[in-house]
Amino acid sequence: MGLQLTDSITVARGVLQDTDSTNYRYSSADLLLYANDALDAMTLLAPHLFYTDGDVTCIADSALQTISFDDALSLVKVRRIKNGNAVVQADPETLDAFDSSWQEATSAAAVNWFPVANDPMRFMVYPPATTGQILEVVYVRIPSEYALTDDTGLPTTYKDAVADYIVYRAESRDDEHVNSNRAAQFLASFQQKVKGA
């Protein structure tokens, strides 16, 4: 069983000294929201935790392709043609210098792939894709919104990191209990624990 957000919330409540269940200062719904937001923040700090395999059906006769999974945040790599040869990442500038018309080449099985600058969802293949070509890819998925006792699939070693993020968000609220320096310390602790793991 992987990390359950209820465990991180329990740790956070202890740090916040908010353990009287008859009179919580922070609602369980708020803390669960912060815990789920922690997972979203982790996609930027440790994207490998959210790597997911998928199949992309290519747009025929086109070099430009897109990953369109509902839960996709960004493409990591193109592995290979489905049940076929590897597709190797290459440098598009080198190909441009060698053959400036490569995007209009005859469609064939993909040999190379290239990320599209400043667009994490699109990539290019060389040569342009054949009809029905399917590529096996790895992408970073957007985490689901988890309930308290759902298995997030993350290692339980991230329990304290998620708790730190919850404390950061709780301490950032605009009320008389807030200590902004403490909030910043817990955000820094969250970042260090996620990057260092």
mmCIF file of C-alpha atoms in Angstrom:
data_model
loop_
_atom_site.group_PDB
_atom_site.id
_atom_site.type_symbol
_atom_site.label_atom_id
_atom_site.label_comp_id
_atom_site.label_asym_id
_atom_site.label_seq_id
_atom_site.Cartn_x
_atom_site.Cartn_y
_atom_site.Cartn_z
ATOM 1 C CA MET A 1 0.000 0.000 0.000
ATOM 2 C CA GLY A 2 1.315 3.423 -0.947
ATOM 3 C CA LEU A 3 0.952 6.752 0.796
ATOM 4 C CA GLN A 4 -2.494 7.644 2.099
ATOM 5 C CA LEU A 5 -3.080 11.370 2.535
ATOM 6 C CA THR A 6 -4.782 10.818 5.889
ATOM 7 C CA ASP A 7 -1.366 9.885 7.336
ATOM 8 C CA SER A 8 0.184 13.176 6.187
ATOM 9 C CA ILE A 9 -2.802 15.107 7.500
ATOM 10 C CA THR A 10 -2.420 13.455 10.909
ATOM 11 C CA VAL A 11 1.244 14.504 11.042
ATOM 12 C CA ALA A 12 0.341 18.030 9.941
ATOM 13 C CA ARG A 13 -2.371 18.340 12.590
ATOM 14 C CA GLY A 14 0.206 17.423 15.234
ATOM 15 C CA VAL A 15 2.604 20.104 13.991
ATOM 16 C CA LEU A 16 -0.222 22.646 13.816
ATOM 17 C CA GLN A 17 -1.384 21.674 17.319
ATOM 18 C CA ASP A 18 -4.833 21.113 15.843
ATOM 19 C CA THR A 19 -5.676 17.695 17.240
ATOM 20 C CA ASP A 20 -8.961 18.375 19.073
ATOM 21 C CA SER A 21 -11.419 16.722 16.697
ATOM 22 C CA THR A 22 -14.368 18.457 18.395
ATOM 23 C CA ASN A 23 -12.960 21.888 17.549
ATOM 24 C CA TYR A 24 -10.555 21.710 14.582
ATOM 25 C CA ARG A 25 -9.161 25.081 13.443
ATOM 26 C CA TYR A 26 -8.512 23.600 9.983
ATOM 27 C CA SER A 27 -11.251 21.535 8.398
ATOM 28 C CA SER A 28 -10.453 18.073 7.091
ATOM 29 C CA ALA A 29 -11.659 19.211 3.663
ATOM 30 C CA ASP A 30 -9.135 22.077 3.640
ATOM 31 C CA LEU A 31 -6.246 19.870 4.737
ATOM 32 C CA LEU A 32 -7.157 17.241 2.148
ATOM 33 C CA LEU A 33 -7.171 19.967 -0.510
ATOM 34 C CA TYR A 34 -3.687 21.061 0.618
ATOM 35 C CA ALA A 35 -2.469 17.453 0.549
ATOM 36 C CA ASN A 36 -3.694 17.003 -3.010
ATOM 37 C CA ASP A 37 -2.080 20.316 -3.941
ATOM 38 C CA ALA A 38 1.197 18.968 -2.515
ATOM 39 C CA LEU A 39 1.079 16.152 -5.067
ATOM 40 C CA ASP A 40 0.561 18.693 -7.837
ATOM 41 C CA ALA A 41 3.628 20.609 -6.618
ATOM 42 C CA MET A 42 5.618 17.368 -6.553
ATOM 43 C CA THR A 43 5.124 16.916 -10.311
ATOM 44 C CA LEU A 44 7.471 19.866 -10.810
ATOM 45 C CA LEU A 45 10.022 18.909 -8.143
ATOM 46 C CA ALA A 46 10.150 15.156 -8.780
ATOM 47 C CA PRO A 47 8.316 14.411 -12.033
ATOM 48 C CA HIS A 48 9.724 10.860 -12.142
ATOM 49 C CA LEU A 49 7.267 9.937 -9.378
ATOM 50 C CA PHE A 50 4.441 10.444 -11.869
ATOM 51 C CA TYR A 51 5.886 8.767 -14.970
ATOM 52 C CA THR A 52 3.205 6.846 -16.837
ATOM 53 C CA ASP A 53 3.297 4.753 -20.004
ATOM 54 C CA GLY A 54 0.895 5.429 -22.844
ATOM 55 C CA ASP A 55 0.270 4.756 -26.517
ATOM 56 C CA VAL A 56 -0.044 7.584 -29.028
ATOM 57 C CA THR A 57 -1.738 6.939 -32.351
ATOM 58 C CA CYS A 58 0.104 9.190 -34.772
ATOM 59 C CA ILE A 59 -1.415 11.690 -37.163
ATOM 60 C CA ALA A 60 -0.768 10.139 -40.570
ATOM 61 C CA ASP A 61 1.642 11.855 -42.958
ATOM 62 C CA SER A 62 2.624 14.417 -40.325
ATOM 63 C CA ALA A 63 5.886 15.021 -38.495
ATOM 64 C CA LEU A 64 4.112 16.965 -35.716
ATOM 65 C CA GLN A 65 2.411 14.772 -33.119
ATOM 66 C CA THR A 66 0.623 15.398 -29.803
ATOM 67 C CA ILE A 67 0.033 13.501 -26.604
ATOM 68 C CA SER A 68 -3.602 14.006 -25.717
ATOM 69 C CA PHE A 69 -4.164 11.945 -22.574
ATOM 70 C CA ASP A 70 -6.580 13.669 -20.192
ATOM 71 C CA ASP A 71 -4.108 13.277 -17.332
ATOM 72 C CA ALA A 72 -0.953 14.301 -19.239
ATOM 73 C CA LEU A 73 1.208 17.120 -17.917
ATOM 74 C CA SER A 74 4.210 16.676 -20.213
ATOM 75 C CA LEU A 75 5.954 14.218 -22.505
ATOM 76 C CA VAL A 76 9.113 12.594 -21.145
ATOM 77 C CA LYS A 77 10.162 10.424 -24.057
ATOM 78 C CA VAL A 78 9.097 8.334 -27.005
ATOM 79 C CA ARG A 79 10.260 4.770 -26.379
ATOM 80 C CA ARG A 80 9.500 2.879 -29.578
ATOM 81 C CA ILE A 81 7.000 1.957 -32.215
ATOM 82 C CA LYS A 82 4.365 -0.252 -30.616
ATOM 83 C CA ASN A 83 5.834 -3.790 -30.620
ATOM 84 C CA GLY A 84 8.589 -2.551 -32.906
ATOM 85 C CA ASN A 85 11.868 -0.676 -33.150
ATOM 86 C CA ALA A 86 13.172 1.951 -30.756
ATOM 87 C CA VAL A 87 12.680 5.600 -31.675
ATOM 88 C CA VAL A 88 15.764 7.627 -30.772
ATOM 89 C CA GLN A 89 15.694 11.234 -29.609
ATOM 90 C CA ALA A 90 17.726 13.407 -31.946
ATOM 91 C CA ASP A 91 18.630 17.029 -32.526
ATOM 92 C CA PRO A 92 16.244 18.738 -34.976
ATOM 93 C CA GLU A 93 18.811 21.414 -35.889
ATOM 94 C CA THR A 94 21.204 18.738 -37.123
ATOM 95 C CA LEU A 95 18.467 17.170 -39.234
ATOM 96 C CA ASP A 96 17.467 20.599 -40.544
ATOM 97 C CA ALA A 97 21.073 21.212 -41.614
ATOM 98 C CA PHE A 98 21.314 17.784 -43.252
ATOM 99 C CA ASP A 99 17.879 17.798 -44.926
ATOM 100 C CA SER A 100 15.825 20.989 -44.625
ATOM 101 C CA SER A 101 12.772 19.324 -46.209
ATOM 102 C CA TRP A 102 12.647 16.348 -43.837
ATOM 103 C CA GLN A 103 9.140 17.283 -42.612
ATOM 104 C CA GLU A 104 7.821 16.672 -46.137
ATOM 105 C CA ALA A 105 9.603 13.340 -46.543
ATOM 106 C CA THR A 106 7.727 10.187 -47.499
ATOM 107 C CA SER A 107 5.890 8.695 -44.525
ATOM 108 C CA ALA A 108 7.586 5.697 -42.957
ATOM 109 C CA ALA A 109 8.193 4.050 -39.596
ATOM 110 C CA ALA A 110 9.562 6.537 -37.052
ATOM 111 C CA VAL A 111 13.321 6.527 -36.549
ATOM 112 C CA ASN A 112 13.797 9.717 -34.511
ATOM 113 C CA TRP A 113 11.731 11.969 -32.290
ATOM 114 C CA PHE A 114 12.250 15.562 -31.132
ATOM 115 C CA PRO A 115 10.544 17.589 -28.412
ATOM 116 C CA VAL A 116 8.866 20.821 -29.528
ATOM 117 C CA ALA A 117 10.359 23.830 -27.736
ATOM 118 C CA ASN A 118 8.101 25.412 -25.124
ATOM 119 C CA ASP A 119 5.317 22.887 -25.708
ATOM 120 C CA PRO A 120 5.419 19.906 -23.352
ATOM 121 C CA MET A 121 2.544 18.129 -25.115
ATOM 122 C CA ARG A 122 3.841 18.087 -28.694
ATOM 123 C CA PHE A 123 6.719 16.327 -30.411
ATOM 124 C CA MET A 124 7.933 15.593 -33.920
ATOM 125 C CA VAL A 125 8.895 12.338 -35.581
ATOM 126 C CA TYR A 126 11.166 11.597 -38.503
ATOM 127 C CA PRO A 127 10.165 10.484 -40.988
ATOM 128 C CA PRO A 128 6.531 11.677 -40.892
ATOM 129 C CA ALA A 129 4.187 9.044 -39.489
ATOM 130 C CA THR A 130 2.570 6.282 -41.454
ATOM 131 C CA THR A 131 -1.156 5.618 -41.189
ATOM 132 C CA GLY A 132 -1.951 3.707 -38.004
ATOM 133 C CA GLN A 133 1.510 4.069 -36.461
ATOM 134 C CA ILE A 134 1.350 3.789 -32.674
ATOM 135 C CA LEU A 135 4.184 5.015 -30.468
ATOM 136 C CA GLU A 136 4.873 3.912 -26.899
ATOM 137 C CA VAL A 137 5.603 7.003 -24.812
ATOM 138 C CA VAL A 138 6.362 7.987 -21.237
ATOM 139 C CA TYR A 139 4.656 11.066 -19.843
ATOM 140 C CA VAL A 140 4.227 12.875 -16.529
ATOM 141 C CA ARG A 141 0.655 12.429 -15.368
ATOM 142 C CA ILE A 142 -1.354 14.951 -13.413
ATOM 143 C CA PRO A 143 -2.138 13.371 -10.034
ATOM 144 C CA SER A 144 -5.723 12.403 -9.333
ATOM 145 C CA GLU A 145 -7.682 14.083 -6.555
ATOM 146 C CA TYR A 146 -7.446 11.539 -3.762
ATOM 147 C CA ALA A 147 -9.744 10.908 -0.807
ATOM 148 C CA LEU A 148 -8.285 10.535 2.674
ATOM 149 C CA THR A 149 -7.642 6.798 2.548
ATOM 150 C CA ASP A 150 -7.012 6.306 -1.170
ATOM 151 C CA ASP A 151 -3.713 4.732 -2.157
ATOM 152 C CA THR A 152 -1.830 7.481 -4.022
ATOM 153 C CA GLY A 153 0.719 4.996 -5.356
ATOM 154 C CA LEU A 154 3.533 7.131 -3.941
ATOM 155 C CA PRO A 155 6.048 5.683 -1.486
ATOM 156 C CA THR A 156 5.109 6.217 2.159
ATOM 157 C CA THR A 157 8.486 7.927 2.628
ATOM 158 C CA TYR A 158 6.833 11.101 1.272
ATOM 159 C CA LYS A 159 4.418 11.283 4.214
ATOM 160 C CA ASP A 160 6.424 13.960 6.043
ATOM 161 C CA ALA A 161 7.049 15.990 2.881
ATOM 162 C CA VAL A 162 3.314 16.164 2.148
ATOM 163 C CA ALA A 163 2.680 17.049 5.810
ATOM 164 C CA ASP A 164 5.172 19.921 5.492
ATOM 165 C CA TYR A 165 3.270 21.259 2.484
ATOM 166 C CA ILE A 166 -0.025 21.034 4.386
ATOM 167 C CA VAL A 167 1.501 23.009 7.287
ATOM 168 C CA TYR A 168 2.899 25.569 4.822
ATOM 169 C CA ARG A 169 -0.546 26.125 3.309
ATOM 170 C CA ALA A 170 -2.302 26.185 6.677
ATOM 171 C CA GLU A 171 0.235 28.654 8.087
ATOM 172 C CA SER A 172 -0.181 30.845 4.994
ATOM 173 C CA ARG A 173 -3.836 31.495 5.697
ATOM 174 C CA ASP A 174 -4.707 35.042 6.602
ATOM 175 C CA ASP A 175 -5.811 34.775 10.220
ATOM 176 C CA GLU A 176 -4.456 35.527 13.677
ATOM 177 C CA HIS A 177 -2.678 32.165 13.985
ATOM 178 C CA VAL A 178 -0.427 32.678 10.959
ATOM 179 C CA ASN A 179 3.355 32.881 11.206
ATOM 180 C CA SER A 180 4.658 33.690 7.704
ATOM 181 C CA ASN A 181 8.255 32.779 8.603
ATOM 182 C CA ARG A 182 7.084 29.379 9.770
ATOM 183 C CA ALA A 183 5.114 28.914 6.544
ATOM 184 C CA ALA A 184 8.237 29.672 4.479
ATOM 185 C CA GLN A 185 10.280 27.208 6.550
ATOM 186 C CA PHE A 186 7.788 24.414 5.935
ATOM 187 C CA LEU A 187 7.656 25.166 2.199
ATOM 188 C CA ALA A 188 11.467 24.977 2.052
ATOM 189 C CA SER A 189 11.382 21.722 4.035
ATOM 190 C CA PHE A 190 8.814 20.259 1.624
ATOM 191 C CA GLN A 191 10.948 21.197 -1.380
ATOM 192 C CA GLN A 192 14.110 19.782 0.160
ATOM 193 C CA LYS A 193 12.460 16.500 1.177
ATOM 194 C CA VAL A 194 10.942 15.952 -2.260
ATOM 195 C CA LYS A 195 14.079 16.869 -4.221
ATOM 196 C CA GLY A 196 16.357 14.981 -1.852
ATOM 197 C CA ALA A 197 14.432 11.721 -1.869
#
